[in-house]
Amino acid sequence: MIPASFDYVAPTSVAEALTALAEAGDDAKVLAGGQSLLPILRMRLNAPEKVVDLGRIEELRGVREDGDHLVIGAMTTYADALASAAVSEHAAVLHAALKEVADPQIRHRGTVGGALVHADPAGDVGAPALALGTEFVITGSGGERTVAASDFFQDLFETAVAEGELLTAIRIPKHTGWGGHYEKFVRVAHQWSIVAVAATVRVDGGTIAEAAIGLTNMGSTPLRATAVEAALVGASASDEAIREACAAAAEGTDPPSDLNGSADYRRALAPVLTRRAVLAAAGG
């Protein structure tokens, strides 16, 4: 299908983009790679008056180190983030998740920030961002504000980015020396996650000293498996100890039921995938 007609603007700065959004109000949509928005427009599930394309704003691209944080520009593509040695070294679980995103074509067009603001609970970057304690820099007409990952994802396809605002940067505390793994379960290659688990752990002398676990598609937003995290700290990095700690992975979740599986099916998958992710992250 062909999208309904709309005005198109491609600003070259954040200030210009904010002005364009302010002029259009709630009749505007932001294009940040387009791998989710364009199919929606083509199917006429949404018909904005104006599309604001962020693709020419160079200041929103790239990965850099800022003290004990990594800073990823919101318009950095999956592929560029995946190619970053800094992401691989300091955010191993995000690096692992990026490898599982769709296919090379989408990874070269889709952006990390676009996916995070789209906030599909089956998307592959929300859970790693949550596990890493990410901070999101949001810019609007009143300036910048920073939102913690625990407050960023608010509901299905809903984040803390308000009308007239843009996500401009993703700040990730460095997890240098932590292992990371993303265990994704799908029926066919390149599919959205049926369930996935992002695990990052720090092992000291065969014992898990710290752990953070993010769950994909186990609710309307990415979730932390806090019961598992608490059980893992101080546990041996052995298969038996990790299996026992991960048994509570589905605790407090509210997974969907759809053609790919029932809620009960997803609850059964979560402990299995969590055990695999933690074992791999711990080097087991």
mmCIF file of C-alpha atoms in Angstrom:
data_model
loop_
_atom_site.group_PDB
_atom_site.id
_atom_site.type_symbol
_atom_site.label_atom_id
_atom_site.label_comp_id
_atom_site.label_asym_id
_atom_site.label_seq_id
_atom_site.Cartn_x
_atom_site.Cartn_y
_atom_site.Cartn_z
ATOM 1 C CA MET A 1 0.000 0.000 0.000
ATOM 2 C CA ILE A 2 0.975 3.640 -0.412
ATOM 3 C CA PRO A 3 1.055 5.895 2.678
ATOM 4 C CA ALA A 4 -1.340 8.816 2.994
ATOM 5 C CA SER A 5 0.260 12.119 1.969
ATOM 6 C CA PHE A 6 2.340 13.999 4.539
ATOM 7 C CA ASP A 7 4.833 16.849 4.744
ATOM 8 C CA TYR A 8 8.461 15.748 5.071
ATOM 9 C CA VAL A 9 11.248 17.658 6.787
ATOM 10 C CA ALA A 10 14.850 16.590 7.366
ATOM 11 C CA PRO A 11 16.455 18.963 9.899
ATOM 12 C CA THR A 12 20.216 19.048 10.386
ATOM 13 C CA SER A 13 20.219 19.909 14.102
ATOM 14 C CA VAL A 14 18.310 18.954 17.220
ATOM 15 C CA ALA A 15 17.070 22.538 17.552
ATOM 16 C CA GLU A 16 15.591 22.452 14.047
ATOM 17 C CA ALA A 17 13.952 19.105 14.747
ATOM 18 C CA LEU A 18 12.364 20.389 17.959
ATOM 19 C CA THR A 19 11.034 23.415 16.100
ATOM 20 C CA ALA A 20 9.478 21.192 13.437
ATOM 21 C CA LEU A 21 7.839 19.041 16.106
ATOM 22 C CA ALA A 22 6.507 22.069 17.946
ATOM 23 C CA GLU A 23 4.964 23.458 14.763
ATOM 24 C CA ALA A 24 3.191 20.193 13.952
ATOM 25 C CA GLY A 25 2.125 19.234 17.486
ATOM 26 C CA ASP A 26 0.602 15.775 17.798
ATOM 27 C CA ASP A 27 0.242 15.539 14.000
ATOM 28 C CA ALA A 28 3.965 14.733 13.605
ATOM 29 C CA LYS A 29 5.898 11.470 13.621
ATOM 30 C CA VAL A 30 9.646 11.138 14.096
ATOM 31 C CA LEU A 31 11.568 9.003 11.590
ATOM 32 C CA ALA A 32 14.631 7.503 13.303
ATOM 33 C CA GLY A 33 15.577 4.755 10.870
ATOM 34 C CA GLY A 34 12.049 3.824 9.848
ATOM 35 C CA GLN A 35 12.157 0.059 10.279
ATOM 36 C CA SER A 36 8.984 0.196 12.366
ATOM 37 C CA LEU A 37 7.397 3.464 11.237
ATOM 38 C CA LEU A 38 7.498 2.920 7.481
ATOM 39 C CA PRO A 39 5.491 -0.341 7.510
ATOM 40 C CA ILE A 40 2.929 1.368 9.745
ATOM 41 C CA LEU A 41 2.632 4.261 7.300
ATOM 42 C CA ARG A 42 2.373 1.959 4.304
ATOM 43 C CA MET A 43 -0.465 0.025 5.933
ATOM 44 C CA ARG A 44 -2.100 3.358 6.844
ATOM 45 C CA LEU A 45 -2.266 2.400 10.488
ATOM 46 C CA ASN A 46 -1.105 5.948 11.153
ATOM 47 C CA ALA A 47 -1.443 9.039 8.962
ATOM 48 C CA PRO A 48 0.638 11.930 10.339
ATOM 49 C CA GLU A 49 0.533 15.394 8.817
ATOM 50 C CA LYS A 50 4.319 15.690 9.054
ATOM 51 C CA VAL A 51 7.259 13.283 9.250
ATOM 52 C CA VAL A 52 10.426 14.634 10.851
ATOM 53 C CA ASP A 53 13.443 12.648 9.632
ATOM 54 C CA LEU A 54 16.401 12.737 12.061
ATOM 55 C CA GLY A 55 18.756 11.015 9.643
ATOM 56 C CA ARG A 56 20.753 14.159 8.797
ATOM 57 C CA ILE A 57 21.534 15.170 12.382
ATOM 58 C CA GLU A 58 25.148 14.100 12.719
ATOM 59 C CA GLU A 59 25.373 15.088 16.395
ATOM 60 C CA LEU A 60 23.024 12.209 17.213
ATOM 61 C CA ARG A 61 25.346 9.555 15.771
ATOM 62 C CA GLY A 62 28.281 7.668 17.204
ATOM 63 C CA VAL A 63 29.626 5.972 20.318
ATOM 64 C CA ARG A 64 32.011 7.674 22.724
ATOM 65 C CA GLU A 65 33.395 7.169 26.210
ATOM 66 C CA ASP A 66 32.632 9.736 28.901
ATOM 67 C CA GLY A 67 34.446 8.794 32.080
ATOM 68 C CA ASP A 68 32.743 5.746 33.561
ATOM 69 C CA HIS A 69 29.929 5.831 30.985
ATOM 70 C CA LEU A 70 29.441 4.951 27.341
ATOM 71 C CA VAL A 71 27.393 7.457 25.376
ATOM 72 C CA ILE A 72 25.530 6.221 22.308
ATOM 73 C CA GLY A 73 23.880 8.817 20.090
ATOM 74 C CA ALA A 74 20.200 8.076 19.569
ATOM 75 C CA MET A 75 20.607 7.870 15.776
ATOM 76 C CA THR A 76 23.475 5.382 15.929
ATOM 77 C CA THR A 77 22.573 2.368 13.830
ATOM 78 C CA TYR A 78 22.574 -1.128 15.271
ATOM 79 C CA ALA A 79 25.464 -1.952 12.940
ATOM 80 C CA ASP A 80 27.616 0.964 14.082
ATOM 81 C CA ALA A 81 26.992 0.166 17.754
ATOM 82 C CA LEU A 82 27.762 -3.496 17.072
ATOM 83 C CA ALA A 83 31.055 -2.525 15.404
ATOM 84 C CA SER A 84 32.124 -0.406 18.389
ATOM 85 C CA ALA A 85 34.977 -1.893 20.400
ATOM 86 C CA ALA A 86 33.838 0.213 23.370
ATOM 87 C CA VAL A 87 30.385 -1.397 23.365
ATOM 88 C CA SER A 88 31.934 -4.863 23.155
ATOM 89 C CA GLU A 89 34.311 -4.151 26.051
ATOM 90 C CA HIS A 90 32.101 -2.145 28.398
ATOM 91 C CA ALA A 91 28.551 -3.346 27.600
ATOM 92 C CA ALA A 92 28.942 -6.981 26.556
ATOM 93 C CA VAL A 93 25.267 -7.855 26.986
ATOM 94 C CA LEU A 94 24.189 -5.052 24.648
ATOM 95 C CA HIS A 95 26.761 -6.180 22.090
ATOM 96 C CA ALA A 96 25.380 -9.716 22.321
ATOM 97 C CA ALA A 97 21.802 -8.486 21.859
ATOM 98 C CA LEU A 98 22.655 -6.321 18.855
ATOM 99 C CA LYS A 99 23.918 -9.416 17.025
ATOM 100 C CA GLU A 100 20.436 -10.924 17.361
ATOM 101 C CA VAL A 101 18.508 -7.987 15.905
ATOM 102 C CA ALA A 102 16.703 -9.021 12.706
ATOM 103 C CA ASP A 103 19.073 -9.162 9.710
ATOM 104 C CA PRO A 104 22.027 -7.146 8.344
ATOM 105 C CA GLN A 105 19.798 -4.904 6.225
ATOM 106 C CA ILE A 106 17.732 -3.802 9.220
ATOM 107 C CA ARG A 107 20.814 -3.490 11.432
ATOM 108 C CA HIS A 108 22.289 -1.027 8.928
ATOM 109 C CA ARG A 109 19.112 1.096 8.757
ATOM 110 C CA GLY A 110 17.490 0.781 12.165
ATOM 111 C CA THR A 111 18.782 2.846 15.086
ATOM 112 C CA VAL A 112 19.299 2.054 18.746
ATOM 113 C CA GLY A 113 17.425 5.152 19.881
ATOM 114 C CA GLY A 114 14.567 4.588 17.479
ATOM 115 C CA ALA A 115 14.038 1.075 18.810
ATOM 116 C CA LEU A 116 14.148 2.221 22.430
ATOM 117 C CA VAL A 117 11.551 4.960 21.900
ATOM 118 C CA HIS A 118 9.347 2.629 19.840
ATOM 119 C CA ALA A 119 9.402 0.408 22.946
ATOM 120 C CA ASP A 120 8.123 -2.805 21.437
ATOM 121 C CA PRO A 121 8.230 -5.288 24.350
ATOM 122 C CA ALA A 122 9.492 -7.951 21.911
ATOM 123 C CA GLY A 123 12.369 -5.728 20.738
ATOM 124 C CA ASP A 124 15.921 -6.740 21.539
ATOM 125 C CA VAL A 125 17.536 -3.599 23.019
ATOM 126 C CA GLY A 126 15.176 -2.704 25.862
ATOM 127 C CA ALA A 127 16.074 -5.578 28.184
ATOM 128 C CA PRO A 128 19.861 -5.070 27.847
ATOM 129 C CA ALA A 129 19.417 -1.338 28.425
ATOM 130 C CA LEU A 130 17.419 -2.082 31.566
ATOM 131 C CA ALA A 131 19.938 -4.631 32.853
ATOM 132 C CA LEU A 132 22.817 -2.195 32.322
ATOM 133 C CA GLY A 133 21.164 0.589 34.327
ATOM 134 C CA THR A 134 21.038 2.865 31.309
ATOM 135 C CA GLU A 135 20.186 6.557 31.536
ATOM 136 C CA PHE A 136 18.278 8.238 28.731
ATOM 137 C CA VAL A 137 18.953 11.848 27.763
ATOM 138 C CA ILE A 138 15.735 13.481 26.535
ATOM 139 C CA THR A 139 15.774 16.925 24.938
ATOM 140 C CA GLY A 140 12.879 19.323 24.558
ATOM 141 C CA SER A 141 12.228 23.044 24.279
ATOM 142 C CA GLY A 142 13.024 23.435 27.986
ATOM 143 C CA GLY A 143 16.427 21.748 27.712
ATOM 144 C CA GLU A 144 17.731 18.304 28.628
ATOM 145 C CA ARG A 145 16.591 15.880 31.281
ATOM 146 C CA THR A 146 17.889 12.436 32.189
ATOM 147 C CA VAL A 147 15.595 9.488 32.906
ATOM 148 C CA ALA A 148 16.648 6.177 34.448
ATOM 149 C CA ALA A 149 15.845 2.996 32.544
ATOM 150 C CA SER A 150 13.485 1.909 35.321
ATOM 151 C CA ASP A 151 11.355 4.998 34.615
ATOM 152 C CA PHE A 152 11.831 5.197 30.847
ATOM 153 C CA PHE A 153 9.663 2.260 29.762
ATOM 154 C CA GLN A 154 6.149 3.103 30.925
ATOM 155 C CA ASP A 155 3.747 0.843 29.044
ATOM 156 C CA LEU A 156 3.193 -0.911 25.734
ATOM 157 C CA PHE A 157 4.874 1.278 23.062
ATOM 158 C CA GLU A 158 5.050 4.109 25.609
ATOM 159 C CA THR A 159 8.124 5.771 27.091
ATOM 160 C CA ALA A 160 9.031 8.855 29.103
ATOM 161 C CA VAL A 161 9.668 10.811 25.873
ATOM 162 C CA ALA A 162 6.805 13.308 25.761
ATOM 163 C CA GLU A 163 5.222 15.095 22.799
ATOM 164 C CA GLY A 164 7.664 17.621 21.377
ATOM 165 C CA GLU A 165 10.709 15.862 22.873
ATOM 166 C CA LEU A 166 13.472 13.706 21.416
ATOM 167 C CA LEU A 167 15.678 11.001 22.831
ATOM 168 C CA THR A 168 19.146 12.326 22.037
ATOM 169 C CA ALA A 169 21.599 10.054 23.876
ATOM 170 C CA ILE A 170 21.847 6.776 25.735
ATOM 171 C CA ARG A 171 24.276 6.767 28.694
ATOM 172 C CA ILE A 172 25.396 3.331 29.860
ATOM 173 C CA PRO A 173 27.486 2.796 33.017
ATOM 174 C CA LYS A 174 30.562 0.834 32.004
ATOM 175 C CA HIS A 175 30.367 -2.824 32.950
ATOM 176 C CA THR A 176 34.018 -3.532 32.219
ATOM 177 C CA GLY A 177 34.979 -7.076 33.131
ATOM 178 C CA TRP A 178 31.363 -8.242 33.317
ATOM 179 C CA GLY A 179 30.265 -11.142 31.170
ATOM 180 C CA GLY A 180 27.178 -10.673 29.028
ATOM 181 C CA HIS A 181 24.875 -12.857 26.982
ATOM 182 C CA TYR A 182 21.521 -12.503 25.225
ATOM 183 C CA GLU A 183 19.496 -15.702 24.896
ATOM 184 C CA LYS A 184 16.721 -15.278 22.312
ATOM 185 C CA PHE A 185 14.023 -17.811 21.542
ATOM 186 C CA VAL A 186 12.229 -17.635 18.176
ATOM 187 C CA ARG A 187 10.437 -20.030 15.851
ATOM 188 C CA VAL A 188 12.093 -18.711 12.687
ATOM 189 C CA ALA A 189 15.223 -16.653 12.074
ATOM 190 C CA HIS A 190 14.980 -12.851 12.253
ATOM 191 C CA GLN A 191 11.698 -12.992 14.160
ATOM 192 C CA TRP A 192 10.699 -10.763 17.081
ATOM 193 C CA SER A 193 11.551 -12.475 20.364
ATOM 194 C CA ILE A 194 8.981 -14.901 21.726
ATOM 195 C CA VAL A 195 10.996 -14.615 24.940
ATOM 196 C CA ALA A 196 14.566 -13.440 25.410
ATOM 197 C CA VAL A 197 16.865 -12.866 28.372
ATOM 198 C CA ALA A 198 19.691 -10.346 28.749
ATOM 199 C CA ALA A 199 22.148 -11.392 31.451
ATOM 200 C CA THR A 200 25.216 -9.545 32.662
ATOM 201 C CA VAL A 201 27.238 -10.884 35.590
ATOM 202 C CA ARG A 202 30.511 -10.238 37.352
ATOM 203 C CA VAL A 203 32.258 -13.372 38.563
ATOM 204 C CA ASP A 204 34.949 -13.229 41.242
ATOM 205 C CA GLY A 205 36.844 -16.414 42.065
ATOM 206 C CA GLY A 206 34.132 -18.726 40.838
ATOM 207 C CA THR A 207 31.377 -16.848 42.704
ATOM 208 C CA ILE A 208 28.837 -14.473 41.172
ATOM 209 C CA ALA A 209 29.518 -11.109 42.814
ATOM 210 C CA GLU A 210 26.966 -9.035 40.886
ATOM 211 C CA ALA A 211 24.192 -9.829 38.418
ATOM 212 C CA ALA A 212 21.545 -8.038 36.385
ATOM 213 C CA ILE A 213 18.873 -9.776 34.317
ATOM 214 C CA GLY A 214 16.528 -8.180 31.777
ATOM 215 C CA LEU A 215 13.530 -10.001 30.293
ATOM 216 C CA THR A 216 12.144 -9.448 26.787
ATOM 217 C CA ASN A 217 8.448 -9.976 25.976
ATOM 218 C CA MET A 218 7.460 -11.057 29.466
ATOM 219 C CA GLY A 219 5.191 -8.054 29.970
ATOM 220 C CA SER A 220 4.148 -4.791 28.336
ATOM 221 C CA THR A 221 7.664 -3.398 28.965
ATOM 222 C CA PRO A 222 11.121 -4.894 29.481
ATOM 223 C CA LEU A 223 11.430 -6.259 33.026
ATOM 224 C CA ARG A 224 14.169 -6.917 35.575
ATOM 225 C CA ALA A 225 14.226 -10.399 37.088
ATOM 226 C CA THR A 226 15.026 -9.050 40.538
ATOM 227 C CA ALA A 227 14.378 -12.322 42.400
ATOM 228 C CA VAL A 228 16.900 -14.092 40.174
ATOM 229 C CA GLU A 229 19.434 -11.300 40.599
ATOM 230 C CA ALA A 230 19.204 -11.538 44.379
ATOM 231 C CA ALA A 231 19.506 -15.335 44.312
ATOM 232 C CA LEU A 232 22.560 -15.236 42.050
ATOM 233 C CA VAL A 233 24.658 -12.873 44.156
ATOM 234 C CA GLY A 234 26.987 -14.979 46.269
ATOM 235 C CA ALA A 235 26.109 -18.174 44.417
ATOM 236 C CA SER A 236 28.632 -20.416 42.755
ATOM 237 C CA ALA A 237 28.941 -19.955 38.996
ATOM 238 C CA SER A 238 28.061 -23.616 38.568
ATOM 239 C CA ASP A 239 25.251 -25.121 36.531
ATOM 240 C CA GLU A 240 23.444 -26.455 39.599
ATOM 241 C CA ALA A 241 23.554 -23.189 41.554
ATOM 242 C CA ILE A 242 22.555 -21.101 38.554
ATOM 243 C CA ARG A 243 19.687 -23.447 37.696
ATOM 244 C CA GLU A 244 18.308 -23.097 41.213
ATOM 245 C CA ALA A 245 18.633 -19.301 41.217
ATOM 246 C CA CYS A 246 16.965 -18.950 37.819
ATOM 247 C CA ALA A 247 13.877 -20.963 38.747
ATOM 248 C CA ALA A 248 12.112 -17.747 39.777
ATOM 249 C CA ALA A 249 12.686 -15.956 36.455
ATOM 250 C CA ALA A 250 8.974 -15.672 35.622
ATOM 251 C CA GLU A 251 8.053 -14.344 39.068
ATOM 252 C CA GLY A 252 6.083 -11.101 38.838
ATOM 253 C CA THR A 253 5.775 -11.176 35.042
ATOM 254 C CA ASP A 254 2.677 -10.793 32.873
ATOM 255 C CA PRO A 255 3.579 -12.216 29.454
ATOM 256 C CA PRO A 256 1.226 -11.986 26.474
ATOM 257 C CA SER A 257 -0.592 -14.835 24.755
ATOM 258 C CA ASP A 258 -0.481 -14.809 20.952
ATOM 259 C CA LEU A 259 0.030 -17.056 17.946
ATOM 260 C CA ASN A 260 3.630 -17.712 18.989
ATOM 261 C CA GLY A 261 2.756 -19.023 22.424
ATOM 262 C CA SER A 262 0.556 -18.695 25.467
ATOM 263 C CA ALA A 263 1.455 -16.789 28.601
ATOM 264 C CA ASP A 264 2.053 -20.094 30.399
ATOM 265 C CA TYR A 265 4.394 -21.216 27.621
ATOM 266 C CA ARG A 266 6.423 -18.045 28.040
ATOM 267 C CA ARG A 267 6.533 -18.498 31.819
ATOM 268 C CA ALA A 268 7.920 -21.992 31.263
ATOM 269 C CA LEU A 269 10.538 -20.698 28.819
ATOM 270 C CA ALA A 270 11.807 -17.868 31.018
ATOM 271 C CA PRO A 271 13.712 -19.951 33.624
ATOM 272 C CA VAL A 272 15.301 -22.123 30.930
ATOM 273 C CA LEU A 273 16.493 -19.163 28.869
ATOM 274 C CA THR A 274 17.636 -17.288 31.973
ATOM 275 C CA ARG A 275 19.768 -20.241 33.082
ATOM 276 C CA ARG A 276 21.348 -20.456 29.623
ATOM 277 C CA ALA A 277 22.012 -16.704 29.518
ATOM 278 C CA VAL A 278 23.555 -16.567 32.975
ATOM 279 C CA LEU A 279 25.729 -19.635 32.368
ATOM 280 C CA ALA A 280 27.037 -18.122 29.126
ATOM 281 C CA ALA A 281 27.597 -14.717 30.743
ATOM 282 C CA ALA A 282 29.464 -16.343 33.613
ATOM 283 C CA GLY A 283 31.686 -18.207 31.171
ATOM 284 C CA GLY A 284 30.115 -21.586 31.829
#
